Short mmCIF file of C-alpha atoms in Angstrom, two decimals:
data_model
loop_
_atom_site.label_atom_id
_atom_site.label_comp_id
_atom_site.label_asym_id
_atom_site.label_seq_id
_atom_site.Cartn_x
_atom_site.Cartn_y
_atom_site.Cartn_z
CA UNK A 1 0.00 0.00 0.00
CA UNK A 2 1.55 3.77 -1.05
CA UNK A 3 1.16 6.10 1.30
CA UNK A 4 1.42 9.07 -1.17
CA UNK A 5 -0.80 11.51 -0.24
CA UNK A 6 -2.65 9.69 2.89
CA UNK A 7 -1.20 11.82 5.52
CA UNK A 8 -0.22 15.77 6.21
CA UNK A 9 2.25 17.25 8.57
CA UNK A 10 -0.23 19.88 9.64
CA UNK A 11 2.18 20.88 12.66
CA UNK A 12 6.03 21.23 13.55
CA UNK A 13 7.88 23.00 16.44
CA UNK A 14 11.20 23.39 17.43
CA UNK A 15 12.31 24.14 21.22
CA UNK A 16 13.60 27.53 20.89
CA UNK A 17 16.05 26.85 24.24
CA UNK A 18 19.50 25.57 23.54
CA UNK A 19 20.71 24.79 26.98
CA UNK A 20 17.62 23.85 29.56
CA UNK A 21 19.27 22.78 32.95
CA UNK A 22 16.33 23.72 34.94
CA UNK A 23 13.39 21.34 32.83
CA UNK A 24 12.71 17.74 33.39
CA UNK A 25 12.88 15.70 29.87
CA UNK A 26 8.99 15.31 30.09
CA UNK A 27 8.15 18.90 30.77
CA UNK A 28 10.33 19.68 26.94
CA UNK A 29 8.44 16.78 25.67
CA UNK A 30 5.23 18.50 26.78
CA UNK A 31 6.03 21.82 26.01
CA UNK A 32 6.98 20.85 22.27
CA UNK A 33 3.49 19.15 21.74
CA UNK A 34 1.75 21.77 22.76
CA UNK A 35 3.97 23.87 19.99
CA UNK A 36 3.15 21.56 17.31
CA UNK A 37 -0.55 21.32 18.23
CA UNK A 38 -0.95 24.80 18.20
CA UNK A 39 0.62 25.40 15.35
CA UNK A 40 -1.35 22.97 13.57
CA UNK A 41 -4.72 24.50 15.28
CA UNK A 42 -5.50 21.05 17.22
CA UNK A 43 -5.37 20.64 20.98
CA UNK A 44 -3.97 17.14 22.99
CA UNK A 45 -8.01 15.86 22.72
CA UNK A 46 -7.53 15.84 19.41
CA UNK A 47 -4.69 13.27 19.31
CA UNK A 48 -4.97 9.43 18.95
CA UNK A 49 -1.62 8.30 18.41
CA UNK A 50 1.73 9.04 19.45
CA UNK A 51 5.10 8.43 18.45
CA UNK A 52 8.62 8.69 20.20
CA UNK A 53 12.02 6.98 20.29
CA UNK A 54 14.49 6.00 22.73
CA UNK A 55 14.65 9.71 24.24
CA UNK A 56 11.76 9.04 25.81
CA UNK A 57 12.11 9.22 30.05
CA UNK A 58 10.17 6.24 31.63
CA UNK A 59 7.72 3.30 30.04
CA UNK A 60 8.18 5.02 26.73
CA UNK A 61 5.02 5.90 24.86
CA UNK A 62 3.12 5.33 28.01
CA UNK A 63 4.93 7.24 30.42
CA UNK A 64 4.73 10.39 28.23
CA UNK A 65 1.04 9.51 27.43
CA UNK A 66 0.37 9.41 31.08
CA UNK A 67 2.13 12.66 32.01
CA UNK A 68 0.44 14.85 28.91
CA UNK A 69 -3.07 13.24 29.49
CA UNK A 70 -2.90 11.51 25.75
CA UNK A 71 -5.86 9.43 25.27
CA UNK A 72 -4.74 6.97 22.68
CA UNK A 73 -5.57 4.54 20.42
CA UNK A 74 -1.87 4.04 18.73
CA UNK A 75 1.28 3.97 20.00
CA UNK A 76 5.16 3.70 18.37
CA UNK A 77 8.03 3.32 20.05
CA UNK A 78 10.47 2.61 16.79
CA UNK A 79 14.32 3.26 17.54
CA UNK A 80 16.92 3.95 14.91
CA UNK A 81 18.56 6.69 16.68
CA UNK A 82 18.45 9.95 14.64
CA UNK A 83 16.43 8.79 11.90
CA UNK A 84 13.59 7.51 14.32
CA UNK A 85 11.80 10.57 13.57
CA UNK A 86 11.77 10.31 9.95
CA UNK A 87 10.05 6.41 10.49
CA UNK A 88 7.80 7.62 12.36
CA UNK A 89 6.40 10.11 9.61
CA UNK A 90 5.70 7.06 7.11
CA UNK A 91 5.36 4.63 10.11
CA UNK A 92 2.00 7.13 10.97
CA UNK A 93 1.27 8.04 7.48
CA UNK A 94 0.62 4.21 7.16
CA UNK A 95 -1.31 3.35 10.24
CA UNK A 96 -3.46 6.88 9.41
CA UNK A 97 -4.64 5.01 5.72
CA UNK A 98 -5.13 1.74 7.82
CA UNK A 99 -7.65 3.83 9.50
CA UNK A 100 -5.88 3.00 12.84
CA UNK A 101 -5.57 6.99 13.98
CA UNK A 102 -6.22 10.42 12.65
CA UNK A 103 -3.95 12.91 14.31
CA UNK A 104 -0.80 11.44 15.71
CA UNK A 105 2.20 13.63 17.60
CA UNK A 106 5.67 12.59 17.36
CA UNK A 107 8.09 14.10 19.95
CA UNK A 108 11.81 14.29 20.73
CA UNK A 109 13.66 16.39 23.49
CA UNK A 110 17.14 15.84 24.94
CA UNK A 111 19.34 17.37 27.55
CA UNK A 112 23.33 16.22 26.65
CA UNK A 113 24.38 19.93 26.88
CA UNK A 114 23.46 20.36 30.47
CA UNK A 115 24.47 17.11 31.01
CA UNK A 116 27.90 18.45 29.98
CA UNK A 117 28.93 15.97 26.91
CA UNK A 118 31.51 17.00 24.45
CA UNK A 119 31.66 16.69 21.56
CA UNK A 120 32.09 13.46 19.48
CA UNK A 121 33.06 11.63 22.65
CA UNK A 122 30.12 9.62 23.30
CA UNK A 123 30.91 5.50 22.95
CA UNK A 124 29.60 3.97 19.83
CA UNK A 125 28.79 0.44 21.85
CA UNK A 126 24.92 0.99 22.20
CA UNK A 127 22.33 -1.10 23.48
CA UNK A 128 23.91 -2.16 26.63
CA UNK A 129 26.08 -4.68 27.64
CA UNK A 130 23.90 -7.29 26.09
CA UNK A 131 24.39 -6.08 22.61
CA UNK A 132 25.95 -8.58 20.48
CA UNK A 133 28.89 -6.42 19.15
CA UNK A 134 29.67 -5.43 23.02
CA UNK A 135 32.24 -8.22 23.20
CA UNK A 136 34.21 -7.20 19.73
CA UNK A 137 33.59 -3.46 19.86
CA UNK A 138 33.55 -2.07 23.66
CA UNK A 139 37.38 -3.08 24.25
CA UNK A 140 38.44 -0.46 21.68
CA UNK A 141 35.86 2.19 23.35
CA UNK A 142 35.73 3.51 19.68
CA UNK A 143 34.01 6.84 20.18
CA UNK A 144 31.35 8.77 17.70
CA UNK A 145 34.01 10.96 16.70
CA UNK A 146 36.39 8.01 15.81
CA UNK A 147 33.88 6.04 13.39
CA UNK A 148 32.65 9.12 11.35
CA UNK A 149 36.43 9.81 11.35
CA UNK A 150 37.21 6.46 9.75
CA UNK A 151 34.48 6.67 7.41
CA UNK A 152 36.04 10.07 6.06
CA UNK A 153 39.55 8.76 5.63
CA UNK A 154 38.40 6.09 3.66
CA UNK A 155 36.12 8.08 1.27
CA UNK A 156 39.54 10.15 0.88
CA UNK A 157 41.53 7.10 -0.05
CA UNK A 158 38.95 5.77 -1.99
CA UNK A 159 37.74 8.92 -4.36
CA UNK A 160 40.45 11.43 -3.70
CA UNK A 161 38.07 13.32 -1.30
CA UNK A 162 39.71 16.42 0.53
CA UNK A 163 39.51 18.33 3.77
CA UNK A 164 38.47 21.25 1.84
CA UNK A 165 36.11 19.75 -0.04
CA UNK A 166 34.28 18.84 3.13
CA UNK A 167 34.99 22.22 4.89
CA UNK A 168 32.67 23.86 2.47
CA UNK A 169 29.40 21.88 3.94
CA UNK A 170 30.06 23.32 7.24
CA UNK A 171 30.78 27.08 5.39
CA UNK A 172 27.02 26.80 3.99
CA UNK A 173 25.49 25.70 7.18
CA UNK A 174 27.35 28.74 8.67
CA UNK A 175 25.74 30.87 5.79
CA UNK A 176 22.05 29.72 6.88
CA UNK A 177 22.68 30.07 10.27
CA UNK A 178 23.44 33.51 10.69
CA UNK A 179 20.03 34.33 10.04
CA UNK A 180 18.69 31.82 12.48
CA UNK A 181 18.30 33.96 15.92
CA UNK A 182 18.31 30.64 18.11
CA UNK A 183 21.22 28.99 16.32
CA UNK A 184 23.83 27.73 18.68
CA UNK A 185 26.77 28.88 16.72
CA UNK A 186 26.03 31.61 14.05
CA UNK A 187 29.29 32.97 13.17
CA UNK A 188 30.24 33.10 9.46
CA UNK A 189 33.07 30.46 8.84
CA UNK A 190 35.50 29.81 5.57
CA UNK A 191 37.01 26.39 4.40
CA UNK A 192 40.58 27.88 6.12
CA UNK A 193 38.52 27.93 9.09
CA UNK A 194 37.09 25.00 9.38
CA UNK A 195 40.65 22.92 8.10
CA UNK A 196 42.66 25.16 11.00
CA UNK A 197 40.26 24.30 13.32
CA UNK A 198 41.59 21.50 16.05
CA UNK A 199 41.72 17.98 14.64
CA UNK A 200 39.05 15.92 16.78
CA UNK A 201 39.50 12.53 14.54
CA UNK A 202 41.36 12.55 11.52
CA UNK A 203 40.57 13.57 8.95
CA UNK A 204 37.44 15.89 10.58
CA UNK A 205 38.17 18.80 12.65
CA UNK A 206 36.21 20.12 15.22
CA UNK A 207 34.02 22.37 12.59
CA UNK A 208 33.58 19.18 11.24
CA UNK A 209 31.48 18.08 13.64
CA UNK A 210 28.08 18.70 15.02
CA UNK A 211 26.90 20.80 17.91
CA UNK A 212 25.70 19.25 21.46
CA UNK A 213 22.18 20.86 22.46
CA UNK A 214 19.52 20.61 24.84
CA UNK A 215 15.65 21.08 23.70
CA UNK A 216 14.24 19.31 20.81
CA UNK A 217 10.68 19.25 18.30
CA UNK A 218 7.08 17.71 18.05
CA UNK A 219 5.30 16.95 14.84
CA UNK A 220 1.49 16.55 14.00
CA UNK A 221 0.51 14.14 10.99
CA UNK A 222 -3.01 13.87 10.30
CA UNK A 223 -5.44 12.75 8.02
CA UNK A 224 -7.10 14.31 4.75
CA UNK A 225 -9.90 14.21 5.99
CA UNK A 226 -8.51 16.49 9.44
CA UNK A 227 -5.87 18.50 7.41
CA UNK A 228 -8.83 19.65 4.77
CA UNK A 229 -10.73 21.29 8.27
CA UNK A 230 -7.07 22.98 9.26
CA UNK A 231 -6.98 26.89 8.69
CA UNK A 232 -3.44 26.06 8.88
CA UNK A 233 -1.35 25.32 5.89
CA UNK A 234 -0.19 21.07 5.92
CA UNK A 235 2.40 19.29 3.81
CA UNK A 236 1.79 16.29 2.00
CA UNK A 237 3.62 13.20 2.87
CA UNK A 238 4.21 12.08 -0.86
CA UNK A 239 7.34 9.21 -0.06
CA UNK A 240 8.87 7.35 2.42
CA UNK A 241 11.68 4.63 2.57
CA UNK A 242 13.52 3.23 5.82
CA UNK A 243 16.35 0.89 5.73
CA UNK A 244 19.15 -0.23 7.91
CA UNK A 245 22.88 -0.88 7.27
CA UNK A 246 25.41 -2.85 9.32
CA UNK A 247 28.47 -4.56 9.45
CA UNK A 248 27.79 -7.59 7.27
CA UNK A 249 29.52 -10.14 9.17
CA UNK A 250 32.49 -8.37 8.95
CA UNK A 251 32.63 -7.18 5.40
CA UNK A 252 32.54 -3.62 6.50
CA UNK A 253 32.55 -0.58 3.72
CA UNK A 254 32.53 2.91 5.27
CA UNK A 255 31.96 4.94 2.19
CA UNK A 256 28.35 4.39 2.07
CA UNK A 257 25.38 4.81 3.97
CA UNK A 258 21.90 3.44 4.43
CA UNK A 259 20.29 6.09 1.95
CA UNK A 260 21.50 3.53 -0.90
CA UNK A 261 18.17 1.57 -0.19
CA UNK A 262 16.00 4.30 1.73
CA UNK A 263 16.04 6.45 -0.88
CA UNK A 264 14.74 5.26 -3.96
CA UNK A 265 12.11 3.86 -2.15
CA UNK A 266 10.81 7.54 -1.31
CA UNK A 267 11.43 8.56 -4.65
CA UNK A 268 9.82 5.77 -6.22
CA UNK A 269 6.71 6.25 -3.62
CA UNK A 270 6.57 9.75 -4.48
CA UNK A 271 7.29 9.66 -7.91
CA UNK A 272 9.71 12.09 -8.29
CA UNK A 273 12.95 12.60 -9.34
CA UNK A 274 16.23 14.46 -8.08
CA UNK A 275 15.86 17.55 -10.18
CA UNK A 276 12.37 17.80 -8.93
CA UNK A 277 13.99 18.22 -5.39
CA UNK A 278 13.88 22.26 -4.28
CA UNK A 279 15.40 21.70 -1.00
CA UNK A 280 17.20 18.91 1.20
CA UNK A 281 17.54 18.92 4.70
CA UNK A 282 20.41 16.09 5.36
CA UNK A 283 21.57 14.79 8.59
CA UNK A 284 24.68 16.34 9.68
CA UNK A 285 26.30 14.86 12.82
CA UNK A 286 29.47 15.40 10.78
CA UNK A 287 30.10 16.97 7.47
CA UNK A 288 31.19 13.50 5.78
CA UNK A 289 27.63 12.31 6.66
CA UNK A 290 26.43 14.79 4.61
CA UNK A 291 28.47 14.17 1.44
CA UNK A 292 28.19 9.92 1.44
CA UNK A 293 24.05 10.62 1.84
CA UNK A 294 23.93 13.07 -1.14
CA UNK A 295 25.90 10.30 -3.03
CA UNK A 296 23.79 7.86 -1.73
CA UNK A 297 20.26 9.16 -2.51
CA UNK A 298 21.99 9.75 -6.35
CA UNK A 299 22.22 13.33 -6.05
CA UNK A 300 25.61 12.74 -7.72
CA UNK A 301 27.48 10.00 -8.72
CA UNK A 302 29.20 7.77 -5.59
CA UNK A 303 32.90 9.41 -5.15
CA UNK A 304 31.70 12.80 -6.36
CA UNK A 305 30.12 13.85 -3.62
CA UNK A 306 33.54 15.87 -2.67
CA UNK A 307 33.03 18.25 -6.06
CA UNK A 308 28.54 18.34 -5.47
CA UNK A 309 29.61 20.28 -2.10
CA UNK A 310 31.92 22.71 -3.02
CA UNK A 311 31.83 26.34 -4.38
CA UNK A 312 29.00 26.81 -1.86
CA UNK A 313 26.62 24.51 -4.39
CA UNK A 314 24.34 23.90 -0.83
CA UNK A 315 24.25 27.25 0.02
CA UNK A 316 20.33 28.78 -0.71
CA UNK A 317 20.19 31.55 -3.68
CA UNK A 318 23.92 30.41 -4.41
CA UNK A 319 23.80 26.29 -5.47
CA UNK A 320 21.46 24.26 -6.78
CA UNK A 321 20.59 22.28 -4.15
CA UNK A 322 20.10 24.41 -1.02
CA UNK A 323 20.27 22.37 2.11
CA UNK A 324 19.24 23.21 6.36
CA UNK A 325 18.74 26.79 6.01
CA UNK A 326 18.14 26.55 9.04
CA UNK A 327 22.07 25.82 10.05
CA UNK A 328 21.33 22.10 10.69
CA UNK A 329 23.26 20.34 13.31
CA UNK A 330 26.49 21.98 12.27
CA UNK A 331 25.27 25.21 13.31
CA UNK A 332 21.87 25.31 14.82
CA UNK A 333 20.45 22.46 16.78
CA UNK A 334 21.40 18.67 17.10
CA UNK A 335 18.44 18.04 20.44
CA UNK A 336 19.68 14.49 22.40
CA UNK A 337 22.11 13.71 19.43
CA UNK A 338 19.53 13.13 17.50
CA UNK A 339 18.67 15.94 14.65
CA UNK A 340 15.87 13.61 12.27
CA UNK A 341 13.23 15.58 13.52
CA UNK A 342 14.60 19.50 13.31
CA UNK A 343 15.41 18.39 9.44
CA UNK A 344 11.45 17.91 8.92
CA UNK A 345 10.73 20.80 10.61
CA UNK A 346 12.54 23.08 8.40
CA UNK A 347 11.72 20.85 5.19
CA UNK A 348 8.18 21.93 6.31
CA UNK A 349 8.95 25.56 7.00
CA UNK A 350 10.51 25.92 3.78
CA UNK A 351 7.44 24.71 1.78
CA UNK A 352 5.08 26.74 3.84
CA UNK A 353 7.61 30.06 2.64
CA UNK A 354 8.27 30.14 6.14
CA UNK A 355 11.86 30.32 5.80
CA UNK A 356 13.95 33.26 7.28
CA UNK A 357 13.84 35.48 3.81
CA UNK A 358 16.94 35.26 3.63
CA UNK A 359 16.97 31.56 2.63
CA UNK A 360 13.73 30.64 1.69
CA UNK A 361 13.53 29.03 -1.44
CA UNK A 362 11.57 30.48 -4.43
CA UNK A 363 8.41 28.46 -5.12
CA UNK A 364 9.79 25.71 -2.88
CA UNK A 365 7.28 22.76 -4.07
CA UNK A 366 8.54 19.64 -2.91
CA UNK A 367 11.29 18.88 -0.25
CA UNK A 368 13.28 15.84 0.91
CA UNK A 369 14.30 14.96 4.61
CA UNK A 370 16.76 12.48 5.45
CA UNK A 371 17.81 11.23 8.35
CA UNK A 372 20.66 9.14 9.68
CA UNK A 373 20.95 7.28 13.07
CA UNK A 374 23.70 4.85 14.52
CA UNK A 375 26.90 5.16 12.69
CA UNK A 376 28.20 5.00 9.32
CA UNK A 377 31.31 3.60 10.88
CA UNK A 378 29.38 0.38 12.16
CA UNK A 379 25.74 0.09 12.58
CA UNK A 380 22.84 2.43 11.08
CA UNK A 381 19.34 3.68 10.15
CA UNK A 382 18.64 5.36 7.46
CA UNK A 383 15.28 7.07 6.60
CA UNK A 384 14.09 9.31 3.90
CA UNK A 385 10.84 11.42 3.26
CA UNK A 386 9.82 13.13 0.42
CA UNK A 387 7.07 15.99 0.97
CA UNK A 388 4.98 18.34 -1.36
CA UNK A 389 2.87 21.62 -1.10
CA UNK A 390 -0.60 21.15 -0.37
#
């Protein structure tokens, strides 16, 4: 069954707070649904189902139902790390056509900024110590940092890829984020910057890596039937594909990512092609996982992903395929080390025109989302959306 058309994104909100010491994980949880439900002109009555991830404090989906008063007929609790987010958009466009629910929320919030983590130096052995790759994995300690750094060098050795090359990723997040008042970091930056910043893993330095944020963001998806009702403008859900990568048994190749298979699954859903695309938002926990999922989705060829990037060819009103003009997780927000959900959210702001002017693009009609979860270095999710004006 295509779910093309069968659901809206009818509301989206993103915690304006970057650092929120003094809030419990469910009071951000509840303040961001009530941000996306107003936005989309509903109220908490109004929703049947409700999605969330491993973010979630307590019983999961229940806990959080029970503290915001959710009456609910569906519930998701899905986990692929950053990408979660983006599942849960076709996971609830799905269940809506199965008749199963009409307005479902999907949350995420996060505190790893007051909790003080740096950057890149979390521990890639997840899942606890019952995980089956504990025993090969956790006596190396490899951090995040260390796996995305691997991943680079070998897309270097492999297709000639360069620091500079990668620099320029992080320069056109910096160019979107200026204009973003509740960006984390919103200073300007050049390719020498980023390539003199300190080295963190080799090859990536640390403007090669993401920012560590409290807060997080809340979606609505509804039905046609609900979004027709809506004074507010929705956003079609026109394509979805989900997929996960691993480590094959062993037979490990770090210049790809799961977008090889999510991908042309939302494209084929949505029945679209690339140059259809007016804007990507692309998970960026580091600026090579930028550059293998634009190869990956077959926004260029695989190994020219270095030359797509540069020249500022993602920056909006300069390249041809502007990408989070909102500053992304470079530069903006990257809520619990997970950022799926803040790429919808500007997807979604962009076709509404609600874009800072400054980078909104012109007659933005249809939009892609991706996001990644895991690691590219070992173990992944990958999940892509495709969305359309109403």
């Amino acid at each position: 069954m295509s779910i093309k058309g069968k659901a809206f994104i009818a509301g989206v909100f993103e915690h304006p707070g970057r650092e929120l010491p003094d809030k419990s994980l469910a009071q951000i949880h509840a303040e961001l649904a009530k941000g996306a439900l107003e936005d989309a002109g509903l109220t908490k009555d109004d929703v049947d189902a409700y999605f969330c991830a491993g973010d979630v404090p307590g019983l999961g989906a229940i806990s959080i139902a029970d503290y915001m008063g959710l009456q609910l007929s569906y519930t998701d609790t899905t986990e692929t790390g950053g990408s979660s987010y983006i599942c849960h958009i076709g996971h609830a466009a799905a269940a809506i056509a199965a008749g199963k629910c009409k307005v479902a929320l999907v949350t995420l919030a996060g505190k790893p900024r007051s909790e003080k983590m740096k950057v890149g130096t979390g521990s890639r052995a997840m899942g606890g110590t019952d995980a089956p790759e504990i025993g090969f994995e956790a006596p190396f300690w490899p951090s995040t940092a260390n796996m995305y750094g691997m991943a680079a060098m070998r897309h270097m050795h492999e297709y000639g890829t360069t620091s500079e090359q990668l620099a320029w990723i992080k320069v056109a997040a910096s160019q979107h984020a200026q204009y973003n008042e509740h960006a984390l970091l919103r200073n300007v930056v050049t390719v020498e910057d980023v390539v003199n910043s300190p080295m963190i893993s080799d090859p990536l330095h640390r403007l090669d890596c993401c920012v560590i944020t409290d807060g997080g963001g809340a979606m609505v998806i509804v039905s046609p039937e609900i979004a027709k009702d809506l004074k507010r403008h929705s956003v079609k859900v026109l394509g979805h594909g989900e997929s996960p990568k691993h480590v094959g048994g062993g037979r490990v190749d770090l210049t790809y990512t799961g977008a090889v298979w999510s991908g042309p699954r939302a494209f084929e859903e949505a029945g679209v092609k690339h140059a259809d695309i007016d804007y990507a938002s692309i998970y960026d926990s580091f600026t090579i996982t930028v550059l293998e999922t634009l190869e990956d989705l077959g926004f260029c060829e695989k190994g020219q992903g270095g030359k797509f990037v540069s020249d500022g060819n993602l920056i909006s009103g300069v390249g041809k395929l502007p990408f989070n003009t909102d500053g992304g997780g470079l530069c903006n927000n990257h809520p619990a080390n997970r950022g799926g959900i803040t790429k919808v959210i500007e997807a979604v702001r962009q076709l509404r025109g609600e874009a800072h002017p400054k980078v909104q693009v012109p007659n933005c009609e249809i939009a892609l989302a991706h996001g990644t979860g895991g690691s590219i270095g070992t173990r992944m999710g990958s999940a892509t959306v495709i969305l359309g004006r109403e």
